[in-house]
mmCIF file of C-alpha atoms in Angstrom:
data_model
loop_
_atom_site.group_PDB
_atom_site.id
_atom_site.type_symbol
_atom_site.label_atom_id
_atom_site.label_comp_id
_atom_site.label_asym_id
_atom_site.label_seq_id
_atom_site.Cartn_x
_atom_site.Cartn_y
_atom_site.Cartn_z
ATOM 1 C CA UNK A 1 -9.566 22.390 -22.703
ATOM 2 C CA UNK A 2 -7.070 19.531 -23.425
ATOM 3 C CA UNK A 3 -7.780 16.539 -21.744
ATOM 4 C CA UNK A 4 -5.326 15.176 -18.895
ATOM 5 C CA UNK A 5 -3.534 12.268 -20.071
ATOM 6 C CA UNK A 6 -3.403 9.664 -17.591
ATOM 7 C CA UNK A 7 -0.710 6.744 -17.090
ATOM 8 C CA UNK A 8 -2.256 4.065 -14.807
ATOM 9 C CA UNK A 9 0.435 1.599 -13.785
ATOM 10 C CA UNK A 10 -0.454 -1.757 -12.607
ATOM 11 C CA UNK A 11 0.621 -5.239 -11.567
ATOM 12 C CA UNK A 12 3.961 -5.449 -10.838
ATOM 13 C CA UNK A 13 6.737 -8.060 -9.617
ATOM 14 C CA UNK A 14 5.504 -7.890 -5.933
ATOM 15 C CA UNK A 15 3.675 -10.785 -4.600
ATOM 16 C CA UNK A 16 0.994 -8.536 -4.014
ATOM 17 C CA UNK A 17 0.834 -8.648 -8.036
ATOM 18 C CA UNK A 18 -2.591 -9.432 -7.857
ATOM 19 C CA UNK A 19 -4.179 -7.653 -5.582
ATOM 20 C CA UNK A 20 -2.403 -4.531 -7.528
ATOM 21 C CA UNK A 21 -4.881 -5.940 -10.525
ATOM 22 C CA UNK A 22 -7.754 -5.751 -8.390
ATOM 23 C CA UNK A 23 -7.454 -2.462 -7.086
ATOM 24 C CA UNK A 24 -6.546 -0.569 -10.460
ATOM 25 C CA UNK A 25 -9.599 -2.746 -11.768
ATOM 26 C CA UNK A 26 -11.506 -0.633 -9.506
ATOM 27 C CA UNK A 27 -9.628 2.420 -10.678
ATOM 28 C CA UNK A 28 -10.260 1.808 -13.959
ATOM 29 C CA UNK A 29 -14.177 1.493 -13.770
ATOM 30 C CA UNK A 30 -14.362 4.637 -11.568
ATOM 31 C CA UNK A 31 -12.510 7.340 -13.360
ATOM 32 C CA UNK A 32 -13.977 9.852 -15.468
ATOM 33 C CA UNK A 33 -13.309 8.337 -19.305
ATOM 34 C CA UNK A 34 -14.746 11.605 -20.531
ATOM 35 C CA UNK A 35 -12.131 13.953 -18.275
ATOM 36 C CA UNK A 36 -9.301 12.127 -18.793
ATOM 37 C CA UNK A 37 -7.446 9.915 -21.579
ATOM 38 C CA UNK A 38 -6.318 6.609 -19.820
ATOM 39 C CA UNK A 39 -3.456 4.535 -20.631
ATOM 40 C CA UNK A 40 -3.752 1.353 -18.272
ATOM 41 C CA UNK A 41 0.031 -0.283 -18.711
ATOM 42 C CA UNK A 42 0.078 -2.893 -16.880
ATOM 43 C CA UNK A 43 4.133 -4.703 -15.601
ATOM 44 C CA UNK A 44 3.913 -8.414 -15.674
ATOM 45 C CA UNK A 45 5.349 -10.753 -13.128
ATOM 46 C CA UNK A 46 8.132 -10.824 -15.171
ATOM 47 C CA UNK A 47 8.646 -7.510 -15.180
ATOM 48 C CA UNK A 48 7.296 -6.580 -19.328
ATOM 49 C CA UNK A 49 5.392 -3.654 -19.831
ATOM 50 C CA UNK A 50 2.302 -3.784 -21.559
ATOM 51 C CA UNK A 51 -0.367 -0.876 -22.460
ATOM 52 C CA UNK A 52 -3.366 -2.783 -21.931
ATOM 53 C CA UNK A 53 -5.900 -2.813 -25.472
ATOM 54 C CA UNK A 54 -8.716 -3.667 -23.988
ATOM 55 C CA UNK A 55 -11.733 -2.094 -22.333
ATOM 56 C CA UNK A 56 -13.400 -4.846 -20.469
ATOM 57 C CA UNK A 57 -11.398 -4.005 -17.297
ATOM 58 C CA UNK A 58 -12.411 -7.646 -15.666
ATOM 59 C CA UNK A 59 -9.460 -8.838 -17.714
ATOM 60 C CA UNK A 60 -7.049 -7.929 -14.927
ATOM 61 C CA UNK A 61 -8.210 -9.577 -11.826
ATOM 62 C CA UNK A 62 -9.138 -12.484 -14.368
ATOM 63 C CA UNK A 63 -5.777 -12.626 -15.372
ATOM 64 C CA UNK A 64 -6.445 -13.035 -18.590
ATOM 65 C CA UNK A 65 -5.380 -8.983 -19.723
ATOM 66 C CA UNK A 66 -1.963 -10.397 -21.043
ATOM 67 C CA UNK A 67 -2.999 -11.939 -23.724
ATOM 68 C CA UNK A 68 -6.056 -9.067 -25.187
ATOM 69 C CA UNK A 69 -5.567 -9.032 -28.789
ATOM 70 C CA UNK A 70 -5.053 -5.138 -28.455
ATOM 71 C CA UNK A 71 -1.738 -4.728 -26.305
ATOM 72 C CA UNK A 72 1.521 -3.317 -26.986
ATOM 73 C CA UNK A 73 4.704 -3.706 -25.815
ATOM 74 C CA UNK A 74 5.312 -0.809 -23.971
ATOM 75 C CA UNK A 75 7.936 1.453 -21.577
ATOM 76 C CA UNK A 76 8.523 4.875 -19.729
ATOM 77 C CA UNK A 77 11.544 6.943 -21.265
ATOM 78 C CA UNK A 78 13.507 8.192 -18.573
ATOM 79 C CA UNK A 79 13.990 11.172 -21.006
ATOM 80 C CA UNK A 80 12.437 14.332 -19.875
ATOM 81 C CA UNK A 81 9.367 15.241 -21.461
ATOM 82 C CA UNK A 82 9.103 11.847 -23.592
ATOM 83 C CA UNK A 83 6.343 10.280 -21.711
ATOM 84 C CA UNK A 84 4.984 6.847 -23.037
ATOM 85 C CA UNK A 85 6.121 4.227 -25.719
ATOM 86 C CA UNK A 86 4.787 1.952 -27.255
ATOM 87 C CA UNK A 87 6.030 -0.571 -30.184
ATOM 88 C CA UNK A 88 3.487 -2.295 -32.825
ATOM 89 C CA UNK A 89 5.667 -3.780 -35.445
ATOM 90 C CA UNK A 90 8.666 -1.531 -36.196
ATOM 91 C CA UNK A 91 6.873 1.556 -35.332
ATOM 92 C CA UNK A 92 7.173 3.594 -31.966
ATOM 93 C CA UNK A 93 4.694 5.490 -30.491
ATOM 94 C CA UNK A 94 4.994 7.790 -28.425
ATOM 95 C CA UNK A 95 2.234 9.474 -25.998
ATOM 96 C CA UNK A 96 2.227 12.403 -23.935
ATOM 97 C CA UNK A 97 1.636 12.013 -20.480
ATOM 98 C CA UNK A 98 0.705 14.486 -17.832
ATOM 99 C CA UNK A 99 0.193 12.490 -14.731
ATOM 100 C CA UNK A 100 1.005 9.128 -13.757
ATOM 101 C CA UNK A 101 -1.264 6.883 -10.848
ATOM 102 C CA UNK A 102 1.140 4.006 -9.882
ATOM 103 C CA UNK A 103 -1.592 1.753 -8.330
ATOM 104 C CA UNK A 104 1.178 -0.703 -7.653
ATOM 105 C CA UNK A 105 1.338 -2.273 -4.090
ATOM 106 C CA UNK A 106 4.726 -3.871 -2.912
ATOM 107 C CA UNK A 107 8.275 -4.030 -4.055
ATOM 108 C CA UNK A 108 8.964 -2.215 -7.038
ATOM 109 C CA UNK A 109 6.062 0.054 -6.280
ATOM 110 C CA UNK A 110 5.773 1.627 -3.097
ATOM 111 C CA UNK A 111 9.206 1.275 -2.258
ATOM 112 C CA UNK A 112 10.359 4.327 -4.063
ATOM 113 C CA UNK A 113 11.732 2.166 -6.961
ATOM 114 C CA UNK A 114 9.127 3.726 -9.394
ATOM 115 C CA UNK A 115 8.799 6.985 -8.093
ATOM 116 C CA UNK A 116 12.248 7.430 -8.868
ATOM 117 C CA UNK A 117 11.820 6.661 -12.463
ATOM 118 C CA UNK A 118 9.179 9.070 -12.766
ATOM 119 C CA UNK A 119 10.930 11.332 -11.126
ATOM 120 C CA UNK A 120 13.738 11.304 -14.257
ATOM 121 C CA UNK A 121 11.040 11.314 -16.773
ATOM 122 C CA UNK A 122 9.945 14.349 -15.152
ATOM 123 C CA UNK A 123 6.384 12.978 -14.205
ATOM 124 C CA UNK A 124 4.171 14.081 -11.956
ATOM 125 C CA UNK A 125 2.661 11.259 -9.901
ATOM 126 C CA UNK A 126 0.297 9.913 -7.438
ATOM 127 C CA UNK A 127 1.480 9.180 -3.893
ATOM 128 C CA UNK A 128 4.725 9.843 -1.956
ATOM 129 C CA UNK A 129 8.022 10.984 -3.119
ATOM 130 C CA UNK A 130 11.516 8.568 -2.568
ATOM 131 C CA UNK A 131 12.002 9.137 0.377
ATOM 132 C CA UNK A 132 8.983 8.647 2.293
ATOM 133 C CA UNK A 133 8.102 6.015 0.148
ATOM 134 C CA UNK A 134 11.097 4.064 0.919
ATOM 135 C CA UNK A 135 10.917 5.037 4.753
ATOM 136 C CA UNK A 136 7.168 4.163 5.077
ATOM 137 C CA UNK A 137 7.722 0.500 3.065
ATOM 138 C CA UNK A 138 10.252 -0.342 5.554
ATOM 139 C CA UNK A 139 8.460 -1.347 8.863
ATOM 140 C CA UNK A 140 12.363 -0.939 10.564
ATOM 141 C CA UNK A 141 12.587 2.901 9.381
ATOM 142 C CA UNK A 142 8.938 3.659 10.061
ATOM 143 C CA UNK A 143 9.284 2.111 13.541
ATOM 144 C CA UNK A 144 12.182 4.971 14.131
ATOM 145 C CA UNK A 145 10.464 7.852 13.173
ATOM 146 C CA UNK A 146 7.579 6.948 15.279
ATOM 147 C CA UNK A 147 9.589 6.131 17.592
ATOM 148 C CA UNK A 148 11.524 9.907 17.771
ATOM 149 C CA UNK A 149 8.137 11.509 17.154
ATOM 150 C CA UNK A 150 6.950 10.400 20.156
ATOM 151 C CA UNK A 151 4.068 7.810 19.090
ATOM 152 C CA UNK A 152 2.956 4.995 20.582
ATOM 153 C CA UNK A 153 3.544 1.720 19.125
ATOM 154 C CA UNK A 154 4.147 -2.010 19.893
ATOM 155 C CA UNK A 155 7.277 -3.023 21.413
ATOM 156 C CA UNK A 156 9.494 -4.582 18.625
ATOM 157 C CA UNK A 157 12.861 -6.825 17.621
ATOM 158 C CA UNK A 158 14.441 -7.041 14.583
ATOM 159 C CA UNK A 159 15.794 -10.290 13.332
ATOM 160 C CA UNK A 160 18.120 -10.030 10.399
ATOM 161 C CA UNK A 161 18.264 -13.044 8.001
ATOM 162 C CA UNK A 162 22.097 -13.769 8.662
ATOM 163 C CA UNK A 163 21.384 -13.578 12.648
ATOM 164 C CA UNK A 164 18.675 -16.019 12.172
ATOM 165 C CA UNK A 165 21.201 -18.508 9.844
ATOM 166 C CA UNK A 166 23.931 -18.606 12.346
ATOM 167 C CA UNK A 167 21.690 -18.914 15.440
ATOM 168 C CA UNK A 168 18.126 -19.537 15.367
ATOM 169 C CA UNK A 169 17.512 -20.682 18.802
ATOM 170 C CA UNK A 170 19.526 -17.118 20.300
ATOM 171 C CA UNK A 171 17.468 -15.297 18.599
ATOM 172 C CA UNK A 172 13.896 -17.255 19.561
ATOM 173 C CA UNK A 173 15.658 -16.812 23.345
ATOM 174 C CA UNK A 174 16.206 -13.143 22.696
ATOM 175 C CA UNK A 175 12.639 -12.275 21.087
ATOM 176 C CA UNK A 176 11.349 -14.911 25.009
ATOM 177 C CA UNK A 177 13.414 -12.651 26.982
ATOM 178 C CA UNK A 178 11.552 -9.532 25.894
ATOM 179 C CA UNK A 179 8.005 -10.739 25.139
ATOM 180 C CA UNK A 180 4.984 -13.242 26.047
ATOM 181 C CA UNK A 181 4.094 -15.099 23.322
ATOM 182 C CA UNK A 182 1.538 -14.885 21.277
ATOM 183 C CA UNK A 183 3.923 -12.106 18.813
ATOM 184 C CA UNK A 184 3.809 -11.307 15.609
ATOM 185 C CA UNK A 185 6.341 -11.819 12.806
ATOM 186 C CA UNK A 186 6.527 -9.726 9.796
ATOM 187 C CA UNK A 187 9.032 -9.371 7.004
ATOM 188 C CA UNK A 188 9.998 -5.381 6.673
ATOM 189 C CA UNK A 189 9.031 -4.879 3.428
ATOM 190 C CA UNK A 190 5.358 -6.707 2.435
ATOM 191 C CA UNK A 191 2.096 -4.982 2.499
ATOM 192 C CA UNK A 192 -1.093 -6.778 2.232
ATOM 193 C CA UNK A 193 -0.338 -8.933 5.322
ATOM 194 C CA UNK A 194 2.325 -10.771 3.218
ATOM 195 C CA UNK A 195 4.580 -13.175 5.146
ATOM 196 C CA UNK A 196 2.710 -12.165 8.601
ATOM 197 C CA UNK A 197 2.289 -14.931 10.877
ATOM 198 C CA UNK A 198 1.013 -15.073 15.015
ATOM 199 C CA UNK A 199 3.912 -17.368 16.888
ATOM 200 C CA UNK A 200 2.201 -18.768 20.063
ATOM 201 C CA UNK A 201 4.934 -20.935 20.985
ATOM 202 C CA UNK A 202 9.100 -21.409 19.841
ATOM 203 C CA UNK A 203 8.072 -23.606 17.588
ATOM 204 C CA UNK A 204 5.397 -21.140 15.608
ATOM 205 C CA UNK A 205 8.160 -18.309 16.078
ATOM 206 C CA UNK A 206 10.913 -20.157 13.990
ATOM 207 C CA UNK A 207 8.579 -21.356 11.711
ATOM 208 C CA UNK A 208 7.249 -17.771 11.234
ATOM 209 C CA UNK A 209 10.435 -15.995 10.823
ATOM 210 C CA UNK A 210 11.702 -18.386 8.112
ATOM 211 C CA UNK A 211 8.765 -17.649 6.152
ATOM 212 C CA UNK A 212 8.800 -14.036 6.487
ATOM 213 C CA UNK A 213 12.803 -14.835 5.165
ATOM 214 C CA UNK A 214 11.513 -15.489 2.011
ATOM 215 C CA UNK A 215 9.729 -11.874 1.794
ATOM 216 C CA UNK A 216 12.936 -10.104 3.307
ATOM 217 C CA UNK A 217 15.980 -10.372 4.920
ATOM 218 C CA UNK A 218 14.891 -8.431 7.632
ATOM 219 C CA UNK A 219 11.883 -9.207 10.026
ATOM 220 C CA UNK A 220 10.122 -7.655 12.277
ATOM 221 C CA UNK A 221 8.978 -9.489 15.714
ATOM 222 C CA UNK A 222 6.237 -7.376 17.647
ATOM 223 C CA UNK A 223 4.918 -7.960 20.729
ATOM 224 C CA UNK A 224 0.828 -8.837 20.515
ATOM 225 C CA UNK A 225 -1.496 -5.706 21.092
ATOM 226 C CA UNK A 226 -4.700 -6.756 22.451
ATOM 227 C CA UNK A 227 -7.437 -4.379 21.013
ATOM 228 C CA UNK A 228 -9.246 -3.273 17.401
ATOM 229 C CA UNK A 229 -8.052 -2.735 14.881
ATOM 230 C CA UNK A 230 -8.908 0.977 13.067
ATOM 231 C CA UNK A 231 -7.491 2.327 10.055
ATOM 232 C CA UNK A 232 -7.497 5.918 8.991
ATOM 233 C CA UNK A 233 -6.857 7.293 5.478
ATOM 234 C CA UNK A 234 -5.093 10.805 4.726
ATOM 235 C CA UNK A 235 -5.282 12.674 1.998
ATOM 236 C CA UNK A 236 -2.979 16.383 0.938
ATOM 237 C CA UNK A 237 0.048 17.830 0.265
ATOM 238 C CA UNK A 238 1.067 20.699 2.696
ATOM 239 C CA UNK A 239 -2.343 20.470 4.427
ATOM 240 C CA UNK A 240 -3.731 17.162 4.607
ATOM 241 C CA UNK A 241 -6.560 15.833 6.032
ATOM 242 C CA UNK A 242 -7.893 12.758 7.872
ATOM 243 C CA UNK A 243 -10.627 10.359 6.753
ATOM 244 C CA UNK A 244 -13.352 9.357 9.219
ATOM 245 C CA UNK A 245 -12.181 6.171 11.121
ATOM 246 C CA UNK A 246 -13.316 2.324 9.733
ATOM 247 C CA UNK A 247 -12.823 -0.809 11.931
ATOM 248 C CA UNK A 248 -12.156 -3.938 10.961
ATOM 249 C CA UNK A 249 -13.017 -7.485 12.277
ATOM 250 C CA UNK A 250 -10.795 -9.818 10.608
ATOM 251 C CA UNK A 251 -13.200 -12.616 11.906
ATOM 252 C CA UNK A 252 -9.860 -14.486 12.438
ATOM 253 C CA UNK A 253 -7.082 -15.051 14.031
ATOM 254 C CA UNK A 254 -5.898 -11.560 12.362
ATOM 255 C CA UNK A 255 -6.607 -9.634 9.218
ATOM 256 C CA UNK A 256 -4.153 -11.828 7.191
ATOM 257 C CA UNK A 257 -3.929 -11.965 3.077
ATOM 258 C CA UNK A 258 -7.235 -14.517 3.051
ATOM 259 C CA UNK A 259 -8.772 -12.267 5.595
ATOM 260 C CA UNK A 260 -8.694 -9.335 3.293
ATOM 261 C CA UNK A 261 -8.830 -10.661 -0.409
ATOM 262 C CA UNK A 262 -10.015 -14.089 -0.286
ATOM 263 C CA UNK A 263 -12.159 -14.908 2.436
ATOM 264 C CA UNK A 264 -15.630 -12.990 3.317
ATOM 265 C CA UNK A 265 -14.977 -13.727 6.868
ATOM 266 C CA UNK A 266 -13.983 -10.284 7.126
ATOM 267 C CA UNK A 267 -16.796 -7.090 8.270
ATOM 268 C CA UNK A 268 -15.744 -3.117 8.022
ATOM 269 C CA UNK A 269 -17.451 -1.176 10.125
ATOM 270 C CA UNK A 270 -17.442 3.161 9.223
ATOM 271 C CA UNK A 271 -17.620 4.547 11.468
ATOM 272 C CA UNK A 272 -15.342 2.667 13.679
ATOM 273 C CA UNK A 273 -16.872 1.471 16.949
ATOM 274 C CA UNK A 274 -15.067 3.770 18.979
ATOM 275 C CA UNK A 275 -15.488 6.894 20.935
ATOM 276 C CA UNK A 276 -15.181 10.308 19.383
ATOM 277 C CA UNK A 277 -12.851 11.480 21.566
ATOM 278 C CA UNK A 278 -10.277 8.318 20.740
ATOM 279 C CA UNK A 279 -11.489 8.782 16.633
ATOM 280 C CA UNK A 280 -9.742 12.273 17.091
ATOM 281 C CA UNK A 281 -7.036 10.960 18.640
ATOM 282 C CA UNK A 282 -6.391 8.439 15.634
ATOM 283 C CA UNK A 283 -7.198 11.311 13.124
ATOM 284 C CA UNK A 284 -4.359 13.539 14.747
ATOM 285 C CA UNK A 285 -1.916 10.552 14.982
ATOM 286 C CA UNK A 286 -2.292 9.874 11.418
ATOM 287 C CA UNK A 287 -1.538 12.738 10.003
ATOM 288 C CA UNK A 288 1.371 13.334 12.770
ATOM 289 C CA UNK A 289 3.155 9.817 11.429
ATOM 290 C CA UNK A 290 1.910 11.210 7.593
ATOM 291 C CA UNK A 291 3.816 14.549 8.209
ATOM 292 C CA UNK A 292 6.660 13.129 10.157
ATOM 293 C CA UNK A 293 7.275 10.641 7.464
ATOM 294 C CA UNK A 294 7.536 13.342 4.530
ATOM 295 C CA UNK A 295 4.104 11.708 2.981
ATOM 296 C CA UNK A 296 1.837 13.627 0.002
ATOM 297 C CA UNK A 297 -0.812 12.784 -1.818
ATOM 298 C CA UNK A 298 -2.355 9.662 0.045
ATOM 299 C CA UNK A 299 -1.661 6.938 2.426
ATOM 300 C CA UNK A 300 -3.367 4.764 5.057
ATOM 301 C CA UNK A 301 -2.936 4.852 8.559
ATOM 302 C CA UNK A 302 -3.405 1.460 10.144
ATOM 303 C CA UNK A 303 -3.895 1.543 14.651
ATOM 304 C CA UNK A 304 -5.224 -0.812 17.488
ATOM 305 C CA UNK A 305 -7.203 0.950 20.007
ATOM 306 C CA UNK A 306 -6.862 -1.220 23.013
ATOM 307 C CA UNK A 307 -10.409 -1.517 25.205
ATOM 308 C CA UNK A 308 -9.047 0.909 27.897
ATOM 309 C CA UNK A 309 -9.148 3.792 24.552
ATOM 310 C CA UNK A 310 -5.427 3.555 24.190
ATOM 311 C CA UNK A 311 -4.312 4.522 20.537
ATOM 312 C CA UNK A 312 -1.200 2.365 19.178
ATOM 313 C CA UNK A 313 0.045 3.121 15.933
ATOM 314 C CA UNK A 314 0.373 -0.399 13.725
ATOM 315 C CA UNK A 315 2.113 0.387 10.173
ATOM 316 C CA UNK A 316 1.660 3.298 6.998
ATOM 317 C CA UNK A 317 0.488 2.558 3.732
ATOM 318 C CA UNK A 318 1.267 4.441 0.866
ATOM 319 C CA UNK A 319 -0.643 3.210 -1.698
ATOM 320 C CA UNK A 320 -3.480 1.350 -0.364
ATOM 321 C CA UNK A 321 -5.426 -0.853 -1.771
ATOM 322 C CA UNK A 322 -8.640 0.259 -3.901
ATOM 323 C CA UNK A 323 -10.211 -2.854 -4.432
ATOM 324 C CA UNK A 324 -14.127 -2.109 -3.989
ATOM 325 C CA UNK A 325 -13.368 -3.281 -0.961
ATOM 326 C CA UNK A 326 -10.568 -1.307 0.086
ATOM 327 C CA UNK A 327 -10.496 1.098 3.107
ATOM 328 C CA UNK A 328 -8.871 3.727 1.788
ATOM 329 C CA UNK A 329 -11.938 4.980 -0.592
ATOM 330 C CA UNK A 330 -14.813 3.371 1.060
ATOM 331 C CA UNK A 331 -13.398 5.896 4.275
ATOM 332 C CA UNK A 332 -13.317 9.134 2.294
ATOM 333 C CA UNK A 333 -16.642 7.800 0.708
ATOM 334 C CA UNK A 334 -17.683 8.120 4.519
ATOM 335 C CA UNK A 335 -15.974 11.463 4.641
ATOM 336 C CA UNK A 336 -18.497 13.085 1.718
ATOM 337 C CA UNK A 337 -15.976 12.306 -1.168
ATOM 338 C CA UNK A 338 -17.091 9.691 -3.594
ATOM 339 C CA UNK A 339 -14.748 7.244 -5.627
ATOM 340 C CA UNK A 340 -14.463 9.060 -8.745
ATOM 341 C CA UNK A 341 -13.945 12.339 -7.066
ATOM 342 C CA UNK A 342 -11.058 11.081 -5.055
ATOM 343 C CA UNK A 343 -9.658 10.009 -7.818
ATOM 344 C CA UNK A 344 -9.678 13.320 -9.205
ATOM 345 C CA UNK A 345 -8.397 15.194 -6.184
ATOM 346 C CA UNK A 346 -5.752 12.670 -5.992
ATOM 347 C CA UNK A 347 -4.690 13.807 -9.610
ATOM 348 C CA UNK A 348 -4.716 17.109 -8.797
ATOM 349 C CA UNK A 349 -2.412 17.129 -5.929
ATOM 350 C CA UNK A 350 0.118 15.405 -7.655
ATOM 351 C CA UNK A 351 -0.166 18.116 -10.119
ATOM 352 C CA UNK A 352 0.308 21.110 -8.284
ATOM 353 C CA UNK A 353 3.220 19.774 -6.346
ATOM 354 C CA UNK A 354 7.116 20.774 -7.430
ATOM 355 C CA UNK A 355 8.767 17.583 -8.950
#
């Protein structure tokens, strides 16, 4: 049988650029090189496309992949059928692709922005379609469908980046009417704890919602939910299915960006330290918001369980991380399916859905 050609896209023009290169590092050493033929493009900061020469996969996180002696300039046709090309010297080349694994976190990659790209090309592709891709990247829209679902989640305000310019201290009095301090601020649109900051005071709040500014123009303030935080990963297309639960102690203030990719203040405990009775409950509530939301293929499901077992939803990730530190497959790992074999289910379901 022909092998599957696969399209592994990388990097991006996210901030979260680089932990994109660290999780499609991981890809890259765990698929099966003798199932399928890989074409690791990678999209600079800049936004250039490059199919990646090399073998020596460290390159990425490194940084250094940009400059392998072996690369190409390269792009996606948005012409049916036309798959991947490439340019060395005058010539084109062009290579049939079957499936495409965007294993790009942020802006530009989970936002639906892609996805719609490779929907014209007529690609099949890991992960969510438009719409729930857009819905789940924006905190605002997930919040709403939660909300009319009937899940439980923390209390939130939104703060729009022209509110905040023509009255800062209205909108600090409006977020003290409503909640205690400490809160948290997030911009609508970052993963990877981008832009997240814990306001204990006016002055922390301001300060936090001008950063998260520079992420998006809207922001999310949330009141603070006292309890662990679990995270649950689902997997399917018109059946999916929930991941055992993991727990994580940020062994910090919160699970911020050093938390996760920097620091190794961070432990993961699978299973999560919880009863089995509240583990269900997270299970079901996962793939209620995955459903709800319009999700296939894959995302993570990120909760606090508060210590009298109460089960608040946090946020939706559709293309988690897969660092080899990453939840997502050290969970189904836990679950009896092993990294390379995820991978592969993950291709197939992207297959056998209608484009």
């Amino acid at each position: 049988m022909r092998k599957l050609s696969v399209l592994i896209l990388f990097g991006g023009i996210s901030p979260e650029h680089e932990v994109s290169l660290r999780s499609a590092e991981s890809v890259l050493n765990n698929i099966d090189h003798d199932k399928y033929n890989i074409f690791p493009v990678g999209i600079t900061k800049e936004g250039d496309w490059v199919l990646f020469g090399g073998r020596d996969y460290s390159m990425l996180p490194a940084g250094t992949w940009q400059s392998c002696e072996g690369n190409r300039r390269a792009t996606l046709s948005p012409v049916h059928g036309q798959g991947l090309l490439s340019f060395e010297n005058d010539c084109v080349v062009r290579e049939r692709i079957d499936v495409v694994f965007p294993v790009l976190h942020g802006s530009g990659g989970e936002d639906g922005a892609i996805q719609g790209l490779l929907e014209i090309a007529g690609l099949p592709y890991v992960g969510p379609h438009i719409a729930a891709s857009a819905a789940c990247m924006d905190k605002c829209m997930t919040k709403l469908v939660a909300d009319q679902v009937g899940v439980r989640q923390a209390q939130w305000q939104l703060v729009t980046k022209s509110g905040f310019a023509h009255n800062a201290d209205a909108v600090a009095r409006q977020v003290e009417e409503r909640f205690d301090y400490p809160v948290f601020v997030k911009p609508a649109g970052t993963g990877s704890s981008v832009g997240v900051s814990k306001a204990r005071d006016r002055a922390d709040l301001l300060q936090a919602v001008e950063t998260a500014l520079q992420y998006d123009k809207k922001v999310l303030v949330e009141e603070f939910i006292d309890g662990q935080e679990v995270e649950c990963a689902v997997l399917g297309n018109d059946t999916p299915m929930a991941s055992v639960c993991g727990e994580i102690d940020a062994g910090a203030d919160f699970y911020d960006y050093e938390a996760k990719y920097v620091s190794d203040s961070s432990k993961l405990y699978i299973p999560a330290r919880i009863d089995e009775a509240v583990a269900e409950e997270v299970r079901e509530t996962a793939v209620k918001i995955y459903e709800a939301l319009g999700c296939c293929g894959l995302s993570r499901v990120d909760f606090f369980v508060t210590k009298d077992g109460q089960v608040v939803f946090n946020e939706i990730n559709t293309i988690p991380g897969f660092t080899s530190i990453s939840m997502y497959p050290k969970l189904f790992e836990a679950s009896g399916i092993p990294y390379p074999e995820l991978i592969d289910q993950l291709l197939e379901l992207a297959m056998e859905r209608p484009q």
